[in-house]
Structure formats: structure tokens, C-alpha cells
Amino acid sequence: MSLPNPASFVCPLPLRDYPHIVMGHGGGGQLSAELIEHLFLPAFGNTQLNRLGDSAVLASPPGRLAFSTDSFVVRPLFFPGGSIGELAVNGTVNDLAMSGARPLWLSAAFVLEEGLLLATLGAIVERMAAAARAAGVAIVTGDTKVVERGHGDGCYINTSGIGVVPDGAEIDSALARPGDVVLVSGYLGDHGMAIMSVREGLAFESATGSAPIESDCAALHTLVAAMLAAAPGGVHVLRDPTRGGAAATLNEIAASTALGIALNDDAIPVRPTVRAACEMLGLDPLYVANEGKLLAIVAPEAEQAVLGAMRVHPLGRDARRMGTVQAAPQGMVTVRTGLGATRIVPVPLGEQLPRIC
Amino acid sequence: MKYLDEFRDSAAARGLLKEIRRAVTRPWALMEVCGGQTHSILRHGIDQLLPEGVELIHGPGCPVCVTPLEMIDQALAIAARPEVIFCSFGDMLRVPGSHGDLFQVRSQGGDVRVVYSPLDAMQLAQTHPSRQVVFFAIGFETTAPANAMAVYLARQQGLQNFSMLVSHVLAPPAMEAILRAPGNRVQAFLAAGHVCSVMGYHQYHQLCENYRLPIVVTGFEPLDVLEGIRRAVLQLERGEACVENAYARVVTEAGNQVAQQRVEEVFEVTDRAWRGIGLIPQSGWRLREAYQHFDAALRFAVGDIRTQESPLCMAGKVLEGRIKPNECPAFSTACTPRKPLGATMVSSEGACAAYYLYGRLPHTAVLVPEPRP
């Protein structure tokens, strides 16, 4: 995917004569109304949103509801393989999907920094709309606020989402059992390293001839649906390893279940380019963020069926087993190194820091 | 990945381990000098796989860890100034001074930035002429050439708003200080491969002769480390003491002479205090007089900041290899990566952090290396 060129975005005019976001765009007056009419509605438009009520009124579908929220702050706003727009949709869609839900509706709240180019906002909104269409979710309510220049990173987005969990789908970390297998849907660390590759001060290019590192940002609910259908009751836990990477997510599962998770270093899928970038910066791919991968804890007898279903899905082609659930050591994630020793995969403290040499 | 995978090959590693096991007839204590080696050893679990008689003592070669507390405090004072853009390698940001760390300075409004090269900091100075850009130049001989180059170029270009807070340290004097210390147990050194890539290893012959101990220039991947251990053990068993190069794909006897010339032009040898160890004569580099106007400590008059270490922290003993990190009473109780008492708990190369990260399995979980299919 090539980087978008915000300058080439054709804004559905007339948005008055302001090429930038000004404080008035968040003031609730004419400027706000124009932003909605000429930017948000053309992009997101659906019967609910078009009513422009204070809240969306939705007919409750049968089944249990899943409800989730997430805020998105990322710099730069556009990065190889995606933008804050796709992240804002797919992030919440994935949070819903990890409880087995079919995502239905999203809200979108924007906090814009005074001075943001309207064309940039337009490009973000277009990408959000495309991601929502692709995921089959409707953005049914929203909000826009503007903060003074210098008080925001251009654009922050919060999305909340509602989905419906089909009867029979029980996804809960309490269901993990010793003997379960840990599956991963594909290569780890793509998103975090894609962001890092374009950050000021750390910008690097991959070696000649190899593809640049791109974010894996994607909506995972259809992959989840395929997994659940392939082995009813066999998928015990689903998580998307975003911030803190697989290490943080697996540690959370281990801690909440008081079980041990044993990984095999040789089975942890990392692209050569991502691994090279991590080696160069002194980072561990297990701790790097993903935006289009899931970890599944699956009953051993369901492993083949689930893996089979994952591998025929475009987002699960590289799915594999990377570890098992064990009774001990309780609450800990360990990894068996390539040399046959065992070490701990600790909970990350905060952000990983590139090391000195 | 080329140049990595072939040095992580598990079959070859098992072969080397077998040779080491066969060679060992009595206990030996080897010190890996560099923190990068320590991390590799713990990350890959090499210490678990060695025969019982071979003990690895973790050396002082972590530049972040040995940077003296008062140097961190000077950095914090400079970084807090409104006109300053303070640039540092990433793992320096969390190292505690006596009042917080660089992250905290940043959260309080200081402009602290992570750079990957001192030349990036120099570029920041060019693009921000109204700001003072300061680079925290720490490290062993490995990072010195790039730092020297940045100052050299800054002088050539007449950059007025660029300076460096220099706390460079040198590996050989620290190795000698360890051998001289009372109660020293080190019987062989695995010398730091990347230091030698710059400086060569000719300077080790004297040390080797004076103290009659094997010195093996060693790399960082599992096979490099195992090969270094193997050669050191073979020498010890045979009663030999010579300098060997087990990292020949990177290191030559003379080292990188272009880099050495640049360093020589910009830096001169000076006494240096090591965090947790104390003053080691002739163990550091400072800017030569011709480059002194690039010295941030002088420019911002922070040279007289003096501070005391936490009395609980035993980092010095860890760095000298007298105790293992988990033998410190504060280890993982009063001192964790989240609330570090000393820098060895912070840096990704610090021995305490490495133990905390990779070695904290409860005693009930016995780690028996299983044969692999």
C-alpha cells in the first residue's frame, strides 16, 4: 500500500475558505455544521447518522451485546500500511471481535488541533469510512472538538463500538486450561516497527531489495467468525496483542488465569525485515505492537480445525502454534530459547527504548 | 537473517557445549566484559546450559550503568533548561539520577529527544539555530568514533549551538582494575567484541602477560559467546594465557584505524569515576582543549554538581563481578526496573536488569534443558 497524499484529497466543498481547522470548527455553530455536512456525512453517511440526532437509536439484535471503547493517538498520522483512520475503526472492531462479537455500530469522536489541514482530516475520514465499509460496520454517531494549536498531535480519535455475540460463543480467559495451545494468526511486530521506521530520529529503511515494513492494521472479525465456526467451543481465549505486543497480552492471560504460558522461540513468527529492524534498535519483537493479529488459546483437540480455518483466511495465512498453556510456573510466560534453555518473558514496564550500541 | 541466524544455530551450539563439557576438569570463573554479552547469555539461556564448573561473572561493560550519578544529575540540570534540546540514546532516559530521570524532565516540559546517532543531534542543531542542542555522549570505545565525528564536524561547520556532555569510558583500564581488586576471582576475560572492532586487541597482550590470564575477544551471538568460552576454557585447562580473537569476522588486531584517528584528534585520556566502582585512573576520554567549547558541562556550568549514591545499591559489586545481581538484598524488592536504585537495573545491558528480565523463575520451577528434536 502506498502512502496517501493528503494534498491530493479533494474535499467536498464548500468548507468556506478555511484550509485549516480553526477553533470555530468545534464550536457547534455554522463551521461545525459545515464540517459535518460536507465532510463527515458524505464519508460516513447512513440512515442513523443522517438523522443528526443527539444519539443514535438502534434496534437491539438478538443475542448478547459486546461494547468497547478505544482512543487512538499515533504519530505520524499516516504511516506505511495505514493511518489513524484505519486504526480507529479496526482497533475497536478487533476489541469487539475478541469477545466473539460481530461488530455492528461505531461512534467516532474527533479531537482536532487548531491548524490541522482540512485536507489531512479529509484523508483520515476517507480512510476511516473505507475501513468501516470493509468491516461492515456503520459509524452511527460522532462528535468533534477542537483544541488550541500546540495542545494536540493534529488529530486524536476515540471510537466506541457495539457488536452482538452469537449464542454459543463463549470466549473468556477463565476457560484456558493446561494443555491448551497458543495460536498466533501471523507475523508479529509489523505495526510497531512500521511506525518506528518513519518516526523522527529513528527513520530507517529496510535493506535494498526487501519490502518496506508495513503496518498490519486490519479488522479481524471475519477471521474470528471462521475460527469459531470451525470448532464450536474449541476456542477458549482470543486477544489482539496491540500495545506491549504479544508479551504483554500473554502475561495478562497468565496472570488472570494463574496458569503458565510456555512459548517456543523458534515458533514465534517474525518477518526478517522486522527482526532486522528490532535487532538494530535493540528491541524484542514480542513486545512490539500489532494491529491486525490475534492470539488464540485453543483446546488441543480443536487445534487442527482452527488452524485450518485460519490458514484459508487472508488474515490467517501464516497462522501457527507458538506455545502451550501449562499448569506452572503460575502466572508466568516463559520461552524456550533456540538453544534449549528456558527464560522468562516479563511484563513490559513501559515503552521499549532503543539501546545505545 | 544473514550474519545472525548462522550464529544462533542450535546444532552448532550443542556441539560447542559438548566440547566445553569435555574440556572442563575443574571449576573456572570467566568474566564477559560487555553488557551486550551478558544480555545475550541470559536471553538465550547460555548460563543454564554450561557445565557446572564454568561460572560466568558479569563485567562492567554497560556504558549506561557505569555513567556516574553526578553525570546523570548534570544531564538532568541541562535538559531542564528551556533553551536546550537534550538528545540521548534511548536507554539513558530511564536511568535514575538523584532526583528523577530524563523522562521526568521531559514530562515537566524539558525538550528531551531520543536519537540513534550523535550526527542526528548535530542535524537538530543545524535545523534549530535558536536552540542549544546537547548530546549525552556516553559509552565505551564503541560509540566514541561517531561522537568524535559529530564534534569534529560541528567545529568544521562552526556550529555554535551544539555541545556534548561527555562521559566516555575505556574497557582495558576497567579490566585491569578488576584484576587488581582484592578478592578478584576472574580467571579469564571474554573481551568486548565491539570495543575491539574499533580499538583492536593489541593493547591486551600486556594485560595478558602481566596477570597471566587468557583474554578471548568475543562476539555477541550465542555461537560467538560459546566459542569465546570454549577457547578461554581450553587455555585455562592447558595452563596457557594468551590473547585470542574469536570474533575475527568483525575484529582485527589493529582495529579501525580511521576511527581511532578521529577519536584521538577529538578526545584525550582522563581519569574517570565509574558509577558504583569509583575513580579509575586513565579510564575515560574527555574533549581535548581545542574542542572544549563543545563541552556542555562547561557551557552550562554544571561541572560542580556532586551527588551521593543510594547506600542500598550494590551495583559496584555487581559490576566488578563480586556478587551476582540476585545476591543483592535489594534485588527485585527495593530495586526493580520500575524503581531502580542503580543503573544496572535500568539499561538493557545492565546485569541486574538482565537477571530481573530473564532470570526470575521461582525456585520450584527447575529449568532442565531438554534435548530438542
XYZ file of C-alpha atoms in Angstrom:
730
model
C 0.000 0.000 0.000
C 1.421 3.376 -0.950
C 1.431 6.300 1.448
C -1.585 8.536 0.994
C -1.033 12.026 -0.213
C -3.314 14.209 1.898
C -2.730 17.063 -0.512
C -4.416 15.117 -3.297
C -7.608 14.635 -1.319
C -10.468 16.551 -2.888
C -12.552 17.921 -0.079
C -16.276 18.034 -0.835
C -16.532 21.806 -0.799
C -17.776 24.268 0.166
C -15.996 24.260 3.522
C -15.786 28.057 3.483
C -12.384 29.441 2.834
C -10.505 27.808 5.651
C -7.805 25.399 4.509
C -7.090 24.602 8.193
C -9.110 23.585 11.195
C -9.934 26.676 13.265
C -11.383 26.836 16.765
C -14.829 27.503 15.295
C -14.981 24.033 13.744
C -15.558 22.682 17.226
C -17.842 25.488 18.359
C -21.167 23.936 17.448
C -22.064 26.756 15.059
C -22.037 27.093 11.319
C -18.467 25.946 10.893
C -19.199 22.748 12.828
C -22.312 22.172 10.790
C -20.388 22.580 7.554
C -17.771 20.125 8.690
C -20.494 17.571 9.357
C -22.434 18.289 6.208
C -19.568 18.432 3.790
C -17.051 16.086 5.310
C -18.401 13.561 7.798
C -21.795 12.837 6.250
C -20.544 12.262 2.691
C -17.920 9.882 4.046
C -19.774 8.001 6.785
C -23.411 8.650 5.790
C -26.030 6.092 6.853
C -29.631 6.376 7.934
C -28.727 6.642 11.616
C -26.031 9.256 11.216
C -28.009 11.241 8.654
C -30.703 11.916 11.280
C -28.128 14.047 13.120
C -29.833 13.396 16.445
C -28.079 13.720 19.787
C -27.906 9.950 19.923
C -28.321 7.075 17.536
C -31.367 4.905 18.206
C -30.640 1.296 17.329
C -32.857 -1.763 17.191
C -31.473 -4.346 19.594
C -30.454 -7.514 17.763
C -30.932 -10.935 19.350
C -28.008 -12.167 21.424
C -25.693 -10.606 23.986
C -24.125 -7.220 23.260
C -20.401 -6.540 23.328
C -19.378 -2.935 23.985
C -15.873 -1.496 23.780
C -14.042 1.802 23.501
C -10.569 2.873 22.489
C -8.742 6.140 21.860
C -6.230 6.488 19.080
C -3.153 8.678 19.224
C -0.431 7.980 16.754
C 2.399 9.944 15.253
C 2.772 10.239 12.331
C -0.930 10.247 11.394
C -0.121 8.396 8.172
C 2.358 5.561 8.182
C 3.326 2.712 5.868
C 0.329 0.433 5.611
C -2.277 2.645 7.256
C -3.305 5.758 9.102
C -5.023 6.787 12.314
C -8.275 6.420 10.354
C -7.991 2.673 9.745
C -6.593 2.187 13.243
C -9.606 3.903 14.809
C -12.052 1.602 13.039
C -10.131 -1.655 13.108
C -8.931 -1.208 16.684
C -12.437 -1.120 18.108
C -13.753 -3.712 15.652
C -10.990 -6.035 16.857
C -11.723 -5.394 20.521
C -15.308 -6.466 19.845
C -14.208 -9.432 17.759
C -12.004 -10.723 20.596
C -15.130 -11.496 22.592
C -16.512 -13.363 19.595
C -18.840 -10.498 18.645
C -19.957 -9.478 15.198
C -19.333 -5.715 15.198
C -22.323 -3.588 14.165
C -22.014 0.070 15.135
C -19.290 2.539 15.963
C -19.175 6.027 17.359
C -16.392 8.374 16.285
C -15.220 11.334 18.349
C -12.510 13.589 16.968
C -10.252 15.897 18.950
C -8.638 18.125 16.345
C -5.765 20.518 16.806
C -6.260 24.017 15.540
C -4.256 24.352 12.343
C -4.727 20.781 11.109
C -5.091 20.855 7.336
C -8.666 20.155 6.315
C -7.259 18.080 3.505
C -5.475 15.908 6.082
C -8.659 15.470 8.089
C -10.444 14.660 4.842
C -7.950 11.955 4.015
C -8.246 10.467 7.521
C -12.044 10.466 7.332
C -11.987 8.855 3.885
C -9.783 6.073 5.190
C -11.986 5.599 8.231
C -15.015 5.350 6.001
C -13.315 2.827 3.742
C -12.253 0.739 6.750
C -15.795 0.825 8.159
C -17.262 -0.245 4.819
C -14.732 -3.058 4.552
C -15.553 -4.230 8.079
C -19.295 -3.917 7.524
C -19.846 -1.564 10.467
C -21.759 1.701 10.467
C -20.483 4.859 12.162
C -23.772 5.970 13.671
C -22.854 8.835 15.980
C -19.958 11.202 16.442
C -18.501 14.355 17.879
C -15.834 16.910 17.049
C -13.896 19.159 19.373
C -11.038 21.493 18.526
C -8.145 22.262 20.891
C -5.749 25.177 20.573
C -2.680 24.812 18.465
C 0.074 23.104 20.424
C -2.391 21.179 22.598
C -2.813 18.108 20.419
C -0.983 15.997 17.901
C -3.090 17.072 14.917
C -5.872 14.581 15.428
C -6.993 12.201 18.151
C -9.874 9.833 17.552
C -11.967 7.884 20.005
C -14.235 5.141 18.758
C -16.671 3.045 20.737
C -18.337 0.025 19.276
C -21.258 -2.295 19.814
C -21.402 -5.810 18.495
C -23.522 -8.855 19.038
C -22.155 -12.110 20.402
C -23.803 -15.105 18.760
C -25.321 -17.712 21.038
C -22.877 -20.424 21.904
C -19.768 -18.269 21.520
C -18.018 -18.320 24.894
C -14.676 -16.565 24.842
C -13.172 -15.969 28.257
C -9.677 -16.188 29.680
C -11.163 -18.211 32.553
C -11.681 -21.025 30.025
C -7.952 -21.540 29.407
C -6.758 -24.975 30.570
C -3.364 -26.596 30.933
C -2.724 -28.429 27.686
C -4.385 -25.773 25.515
C -2.331 -24.493 22.607
C -1.415 -20.857 21.888
C -2.030 -19.933 18.258
C -0.960 -16.724 16.527
C -2.590 -15.522 13.314
C 0.586 -14.288 11.615
C 3.820 -12.321 11.830
C 4.354 -10.240 14.965
C 5.665 -6.713 15.311
C 4.770 -5.293 11.887
C 2.730 -2.329 13.110
C 5.109 -1.076 15.774
C 8.139 -1.304 13.547
C 6.305 0.363 10.635
C 5.581 3.318 12.911
C 9.127 3.348 14.227
C 10.566 3.232 10.707
C 9.075 6.651 9.965
C 9.494 8.330 13.342
C 11.685 11.367 13.547
C 15.122 10.483 14.769
C 14.760 6.771 14.147
C 13.804 6.702 10.480
C 15.372 3.722 8.780
C 14.904 1.937 5.523
C 14.913 -1.764 5.053
C 17.768 -3.376 3.197
C 17.858 -2.978 -0.538
C 15.563 -5.367 -2.306
C 13.312 -6.186 0.637
C 9.854 -4.677 1.005
C 9.404 -1.808 3.457
C 7.803 -2.725 6.764
C 4.068 -2.018 6.646
C 1.537 -1.900 9.445
C -0.653 -4.989 9.661
C -3.717 -2.877 10.537
C -6.789 -4.980 9.686
C -10.224 -5.954 11.016
C -10.164 -9.473 12.403
C -13.849 -10.269 12.990
C -14.307 -12.417 9.885
C -11.220 -14.417 10.825
C -12.675 -14.884 14.302
C -16.024 -15.963 12.868
C -14.288 -18.567 10.728
C -12.337 -19.878 13.729
C -15.424 -20.140 15.911
C -17.372 -21.887 13.167
C -14.566 -24.385 12.588
C -14.508 -25.622 16.174
C -17.531 -24.674 18.277
C -16.425 -24.458 21.905
C -12.818 -25.124 20.963
C -11.592 -21.519 21.051
C -11.195 -20.579 24.697
C -9.479 -17.190 24.651
C -8.960 -14.548 21.962
C -6.841 -11.408 22.326
C -5.346 -8.905 19.935
C -1.807 -8.102 21.023
C -1.668 -4.333 20.465
C 0.353 -2.101 22.824
C 3.029 -4.042 24.635
C 2.852 -6.744 21.972
C 2.313 -10.442 22.449
C 4.417 -10.387 25.627
C 2.051 -8.000 27.427
C -1.078 -9.822 26.245
C 0.164 -13.287 27.164
C 1.321 -12.044 30.559
C -2.160 -10.630 31.187
C -3.686 -14.005 30.352
C -1.160 -15.861 32.501
C -1.716 -13.517 35.429
C -5.520 -13.612 35.263
C -5.700 -17.403 34.932
C -2.816 -18.294 37.266
C -1.554 -20.607 34.527
C 1.813 -20.675 32.807
C 2.291 -19.981 29.128
C 5.292 -21.652 27.521
C 6.403 -20.338 24.142
C 8.869 -21.789 21.717
C 11.316 -19.157 20.435
C 11.695 -20.900 17.093
C 7.922 -20.834 16.529
C 7.408 -17.110 17.107
C 6.690 -15.704 13.640
C 8.607 -12.507 12.856
C 9.340 -11.216 9.371
C 13.039 -10.957 8.527
C 12.748 -7.196 7.935
C 11.035 -6.660 11.294
C 13.576 -8.853 13.024
C 16.433 -6.954 11.404
C 14.969 -3.613 12.486
C 14.436 -4.930 16.020
C 17.987 -6.263 16.185
C 19.318 -2.919 15.028
C 17.384 -0.957 17.631
C 17.799 -3.490 20.423
C 14.060 -4.256 20.636
C 12.273 -7.551 21.150
C 9.530 -8.236 18.564
C 7.453 -9.950 21.249
C 6.964 -6.508 22.806
C 6.192 -4.630 19.613
C 2.592 -3.607 18.838
C 0.338 -5.340 16.314
C -2.913 -4.017 14.859
C -4.073 -6.935 12.750
C -3.033 -10.078 14.616
C -4.733 -12.225 17.189
C -3.614 -14.736 19.761
C -5.934 -17.660 20.411
C -5.877 -20.177 23.231
C -7.479 -23.276 21.843
C -8.345 -26.728 23.138
C -5.744 -29.211 21.845
C -8.353 -31.320 20.080
C -9.572 -28.237 18.177
C -6.106 -27.069 17.108
C -6.084 -28.557 13.621
C -9.618 -27.424 12.770
C -8.966 -23.883 13.986
C -5.566 -23.618 12.306
C -7.077 -24.953 9.086
C -9.809 -22.313 9.154
C -7.270 -19.580 9.901
C -4.940 -20.546 7.104
C -7.588 -20.298 4.383
C -8.498 -16.778 5.577
C -6.371 -13.976 4.086
C -5.542 -12.622 7.569
C -4.569 -16.015 8.952
C -2.418 -17.429 6.156
C 0.666 -17.544 8.367
C -1.129 -18.824 11.458
C 0.743 -21.278 13.618
C 1.127 -22.634 17.099
C 3.718 -20.773 19.141
C 3.260 -22.249 22.567
C 1.161 -24.137 25.077
C -0.670 -23.457 28.317
C 0.784 -25.200 31.343
C -0.105 -25.509 34.989
C 3.221 -23.988 36.070
C 5.028 -21.705 36.586
C 1.830 -19.965 37.606
C 1.126 -16.562 36.161
C 4.269 -16.522 34.057
C 5.166 -16.553 30.412
C 8.337 -18.440 29.556
C 10.099 -19.078 26.305
C 12.258 -21.959 25.304
C 15.267 -20.470 23.553
C 16.696 -21.767 20.309
C 19.492 -23.355 22.321
C 17.087 -25.276 24.524
C 17.225 -23.163 27.673
C 14.191 -21.515 29.251
C 13.790 -17.901 30.223
C 11.028 -15.610 31.387
C 9.123 -13.235 29.142
C 8.489 -10.471 31.680
C 5.723 -7.904 31.752
C 6.966 -4.832 29.885
C 7.500 -1.760 32.050
C 6.592 0.905 29.532
C 7.791 1.716 26.084
C 10.810 -0.191 24.834
C 13.859 2.012 24.477
C 16.323 1.737 21.627
C 19.632 0.879 23.230
C 22.946 2.614 22.972
C 25.030 0.186 20.951
C 18.751 -13.095 8.834
C 22.232 -13.093 7.431
C 25.083 -12.811 9.965
C 22.649 -13.632 12.769
C 20.912 -16.909 12.061
C 24.124 -18.777 11.368
C 25.410 -17.643 14.758
C 22.302 -18.848 16.567
C 22.261 -22.329 15.095
C 21.227 -24.721 17.822
C 23.013 -27.799 16.467
C 26.302 -25.922 16.303
C 25.677 -24.570 19.799
C 25.161 -28.078 21.137
C 28.439 -29.081 19.509
C 30.301 -26.254 21.231
C 28.655 -27.021 24.560
C 29.744 -30.636 24.225
C 33.318 -29.540 23.583
C 33.248 -27.223 26.584
C 31.852 -30.013 28.780
C 34.527 -32.384 27.566
C 37.307 -29.874 28.226
C 36.356 -28.849 31.763
C 38.063 -30.793 34.542
C 37.758 -28.230 37.340
C 35.858 -25.019 38.094
C 36.714 -21.818 36.233
C 35.417 -18.273 36.562
C 35.226 -16.271 33.349
C 34.165 -12.660 33.027
C 32.286 -11.438 29.988
C 33.245 -7.796 29.910
C 30.392 -6.368 27.862
C 26.792 -5.922 28.945
C 25.644 -6.897 25.466
C 27.234 -10.288 26.057
C 25.526 -10.565 29.449
C 22.149 -9.996 27.824
C 22.834 -12.490 25.090
C 23.881 -15.078 27.682
C 20.695 -14.650 29.697
C 18.387 -14.142 26.727
C 19.460 -17.365 25.102
C 19.904 -19.156 28.398
C 23.575 -19.969 27.808
C 24.317 -19.850 31.547
C 21.796 -22.662 32.093
C 23.487 -24.879 29.538
C 27.119 -24.566 30.621
C 28.683 -27.339 32.681
C 28.596 -26.653 36.391
C 32.297 -25.862 36.620
C 32.118 -22.890 34.263
C 30.943 -19.736 36.001
C 30.248 -16.528 34.128
C 30.911 -13.341 36.072
C 29.188 -10.372 34.537
C 31.526 -7.483 33.871
C 31.303 -3.699 33.948
C 30.791 -3.203 30.215
C 27.452 -1.462 30.244
C 28.006 2.189 29.413
C 24.652 3.260 30.808
C 25.320 1.506 34.107
C 28.745 2.908 34.795
C 27.930 6.523 33.968
C 28.356 8.257 37.334
C 25.322 9.561 39.173
C 26.604 13.105 39.146
C 26.900 12.960 35.367
C 23.206 11.980 35.222
C 22.391 14.859 37.562
C 24.334 17.206 35.305
C 22.362 15.872 32.349
C 19.080 16.423 34.192
C 20.087 20.004 35.030
C 20.997 20.782 31.432
C 17.942 19.035 29.971
C 15.602 21.068 32.168
C 16.796 24.383 30.683
C 14.232 25.934 28.363
C 16.686 26.766 25.584
C 18.042 23.209 25.419
C 17.126 20.281 23.204
C 18.695 17.379 25.070
C 19.478 14.346 22.918
C 20.296 10.922 24.234
C 20.331 7.261 23.329
C 17.038 5.688 24.374
C 18.118 3.580 27.332
C 19.684 6.576 29.090
C 16.256 8.169 29.573
C 15.182 5.919 32.417
C 18.442 5.953 34.366
C 17.752 7.491 37.746
C 19.711 10.492 38.891
C 19.342 11.639 42.473
C 16.115 13.487 41.559
C 14.288 11.594 38.847
C 15.245 10.682 35.308
C 15.181 12.260 31.865
C 11.618 11.009 31.295
C 10.513 13.075 34.247
C 12.383 16.113 32.948
C 10.517 15.624 29.681
C 7.162 15.329 31.429
C 7.895 18.606 33.198
C 8.453 20.420 29.920
C 12.083 19.667 29.111
C 12.779 19.009 25.431
C 14.396 15.572 25.676
C 14.695 13.550 22.486
C 15.842 10.035 21.693
C 18.309 9.925 18.819
C 20.014 6.970 17.289
C 23.218 8.752 16.339
C 25.098 11.827 17.552
C 25.001 13.026 13.956
C 21.207 13.245 14.249
C 21.709 15.556 17.233
C 24.110 17.637 15.174
C 21.495 17.928 12.447
C 18.973 19.093 15.027
C 21.410 21.860 15.927
C 21.575 22.893 12.290
C 17.801 22.958 11.896
C 17.161 24.679 15.243
C 19.670 27.553 15.276
C 17.891 29.364 18.108
C 18.115 26.378 20.466
C 21.056 24.805 22.281
C 21.348 21.151 21.258
C 23.202 18.930 23.731
C 24.130 15.316 23.099
C 24.776 12.961 26.009
C 27.974 11.300 24.800
C 28.380 8.208 26.892
C 29.751 4.825 26.069
C 32.827 2.735 25.662
C 35.252 2.893 22.759
C 32.432 1.566 20.549
C 30.407 4.769 20.467
C 33.357 7.164 20.630
C 34.134 7.415 16.894
C 30.640 8.625 15.974
C 30.673 11.050 18.885
C 34.099 12.321 17.882
C 32.885 12.714 14.315
C 29.909 14.809 15.400
C 32.119 17.224 17.361
C 34.673 17.290 14.565
C 32.010 18.212 12.005
C 30.405 20.726 14.346
C 33.727 22.525 14.661
C 34.307 22.399 10.913
C 30.908 23.927 10.302
C 31.255 26.466 13.082
C 28.107 25.208 14.831
C 27.697 27.445 17.863
C 24.611 25.791 19.357
C 25.861 22.203 19.623
C 27.649 20.653 22.575
C 28.244 17.309 24.280
C 28.107 16.105 27.833
C 30.954 13.615 27.651
C 31.297 10.599 29.913
C 33.289 8.164 27.822
C 34.881 5.158 29.478
C 37.576 2.725 28.392
C 37.450 -1.045 28.730
C 41.104 -2.067 29.349
C 41.673 0.097 32.470
C 38.456 -1.270 33.992
C 39.572 -4.834 33.271
C 42.875 -4.128 34.983
C 41.118 -2.518 37.958
C 39.056 -5.692 38.362
C 42.164 -7.877 38.316
C 43.834 -5.646 40.907
C 40.866 -5.530 43.254
C 41.295 -7.594 46.419
C 39.325 -10.820 46.253
C 39.261 -10.881 42.470
C 38.018 -14.223 41.119
C 38.268 -13.613 37.395
C 40.490 -16.200 35.703
C 39.857 -15.279 32.084
C 38.241 -12.454 30.150
C 35.852 -12.604 27.251
C 36.835 -9.200 25.859
C 34.108 -6.981 24.408
C 33.991 -7.644 20.672
C 32.613 -4.300 19.601
C 35.110 -2.327 21.654
C 37.810 -4.338 19.896
C 36.244 -3.701 16.490
C 37.231 -0.066 16.995
C 40.382 -0.380 19.098
C 41.750 -3.749 18.007
C 43.208 -6.068 20.610
C 46.922 -5.283 20.547
C 46.607 -3.476 23.883
C 45.540 -6.694 25.631
C 48.858 -8.517 25.223
C 50.425 -6.559 28.083
C 47.470 -7.196 30.387
C 47.511 -10.872 29.489
C 51.217 -11.128 30.230
C 51.156 -9.107 33.462
C 48.311 -11.066 35.011
C 48.844 -14.420 33.285
C 45.243 -14.858 32.192
C 43.576 -15.746 28.895
C 41.800 -12.947 27.045
C 39.490 -14.022 24.232
C 37.947 -11.350 22.022
C 34.310 -12.463 21.897
C 31.205 -11.530 19.925
C 27.579 -11.383 20.957
C 25.547 -14.095 19.281
C 25.159 -17.409 21.112
C 27.751 -19.203 18.998
C 30.171 -16.285 19.409
C 29.796 -16.393 23.180
C 30.117 -20.179 23.316
C 33.192 -20.099 21.102
C 34.752 -17.453 23.369
C 34.010 -19.598 26.411
C 35.368 -22.697 24.692
C 38.656 -21.031 23.807
C 39.054 -19.481 27.272
C 38.373 -22.827 28.966
C 40.817 -24.660 26.692
C 43.543 -22.144 27.550
C 42.813 -22.399 31.260
C 42.852 -26.195 31.190
C 46.167 -26.191 29.337
C 47.638 -23.588 31.688
C 48.086 -21.130 28.851
C 47.493 -17.383 28.873
C 47.319 -15.622 25.543
C 45.152 -13.214 23.592
C 42.872 -14.904 21.081
C 40.427 -13.464 18.607
C 37.169 -15.441 18.476
C 35.353 -12.628 16.656
C 37.520 -12.417 13.576
C 34.649 -11.574 11.248
C 34.497 -8.155 12.901
C 37.734 -7.592 14.815
C 41.326 -7.213 13.652
C 44.443 -6.843 15.796
C 44.887 -3.192 14.821
C 41.202 -2.272 14.860
C 39.604 0.500 12.844
C 42.424 2.972 12.436
C 40.410 5.676 10.732
C 38.039 5.664 13.695
C 40.941 5.670 16.147
C 42.479 8.710 14.435
C 39.247 10.675 14.666
C 38.858 9.753 18.341
C 42.476 10.659 19.026
C 42.011 14.042 17.436
C 38.932 14.958 19.473
C 39.356 13.148 22.792
C 42.164 12.740 25.330
C 42.523 10.200 28.117
C 41.426 11.307 31.565
C 40.663 9.846 34.988
C 37.025 8.804 35.201
C 34.673 7.935 38.022
C 32.644 4.768 37.325
C 29.235 4.501 38.865
C 29.342 2.026 41.708
C 33.075 1.364 41.305
C 34.738 4.697 41.886
C 37.592 6.539 40.234
C 39.735 4.520 37.840
C 42.841 6.395 36.681
C 43.192 6.983 32.937
C 39.937 5.169 32.251
C 37.966 7.716 30.250
C 38.021 10.195 27.426
C 37.258 13.889 27.568
C 37.266 16.557 24.871
C 40.695 17.933 24.026
C 41.352 21.596 24.690
C 40.802 22.512 21.054
C 37.266 21.139 21.349
C 36.450 22.354 24.846
C 33.929 24.912 23.665
C 31.776 21.909 22.741
C 31.814 20.677 26.342
C 28.272 21.014 27.686
C 29.449 20.719 31.307
C 31.478 23.924 30.810
C 28.919 25.680 28.625
C 26.137 25.219 31.152
C 28.394 25.371 34.239
C 27.118 22.121 35.761
C 30.568 20.669 36.402
C 30.367 21.241 40.144
C 27.217 19.152 40.696
C 28.191 16.392 43.144
C 25.926 13.624 44.386
C 25.778 10.517 46.554
C 24.714 7.016 45.531
C 21.953 5.099 47.308
C 23.623 3.240 50.209
C 21.457 0.174 49.444
C 22.680 -0.202 45.874
C 25.387 -2.816 45.359
C 25.809 -2.125 41.653
C 29.520 -1.618 42.140
C 29.980 -5.135 43.455
C 27.866 -6.445 40.594
C 29.889 -4.508 38.034
C 33.147 -5.817 39.492
C 31.748 -9.328 39.419
C 31.917 -9.793 43.197
C 28.262 -10.681 43.563
C 25.540 -11.867 41.218
C 22.648 -9.399 40.874
C 20.231 -11.700 42.714
C 22.601 -11.853 45.701
C 21.930 -8.172 46.409
C 19.366 -7.821 49.242
C 17.592 -5.058 47.328
C 17.295 -7.127 44.129
C 13.664 -7.325 42.967
C 12.496 -5.951 46.308
C 13.649 -2.367 46.885
C 15.160 -2.307 43.404
C 13.223 -3.199 40.235
C 13.269 -1.801 36.679
C 10.301 0.269 37.769
C 12.064 1.752 40.790
C 15.737 1.214 40.098
C 18.292 2.111 42.751
C 21.162 1.865 40.337
C 21.644 1.972 36.622
C 22.413 -1.739 36.350
C 18.681 -2.299 36.880
C 17.759 0.073 34.052
C 19.801 -0.397 30.961
C 19.025 -3.183 28.556
C 22.675 -4.113 29.009
C 22.674 -3.906 32.804
C 23.341 -7.176 34.617
C 20.629 -6.559 37.235
C 18.033 -5.780 34.570
C 19.065 -8.872 32.640
C 18.633 -11.029 35.745
C 15.325 -9.406 36.519
C 14.059 -9.795 32.968
C 15.268 -13.239 32.154
C 16.067 -14.994 35.362
C 13.214 -14.530 37.804
C 11.692 -18.005 37.650
C 10.552 -19.299 41.037
C 12.840 -21.891 42.546
C 10.168 -24.565 42.259
C 10.386 -24.416 38.501
C 13.586 -26.279 37.855
C 14.964 -25.410 34.488
C 16.248 -28.549 32.903
C 17.384 -28.081 29.342
C 15.575 -30.746 27.377
C 17.061 -32.347 24.309
C 15.482 -30.834 21.251
C 14.065 -32.788 18.347
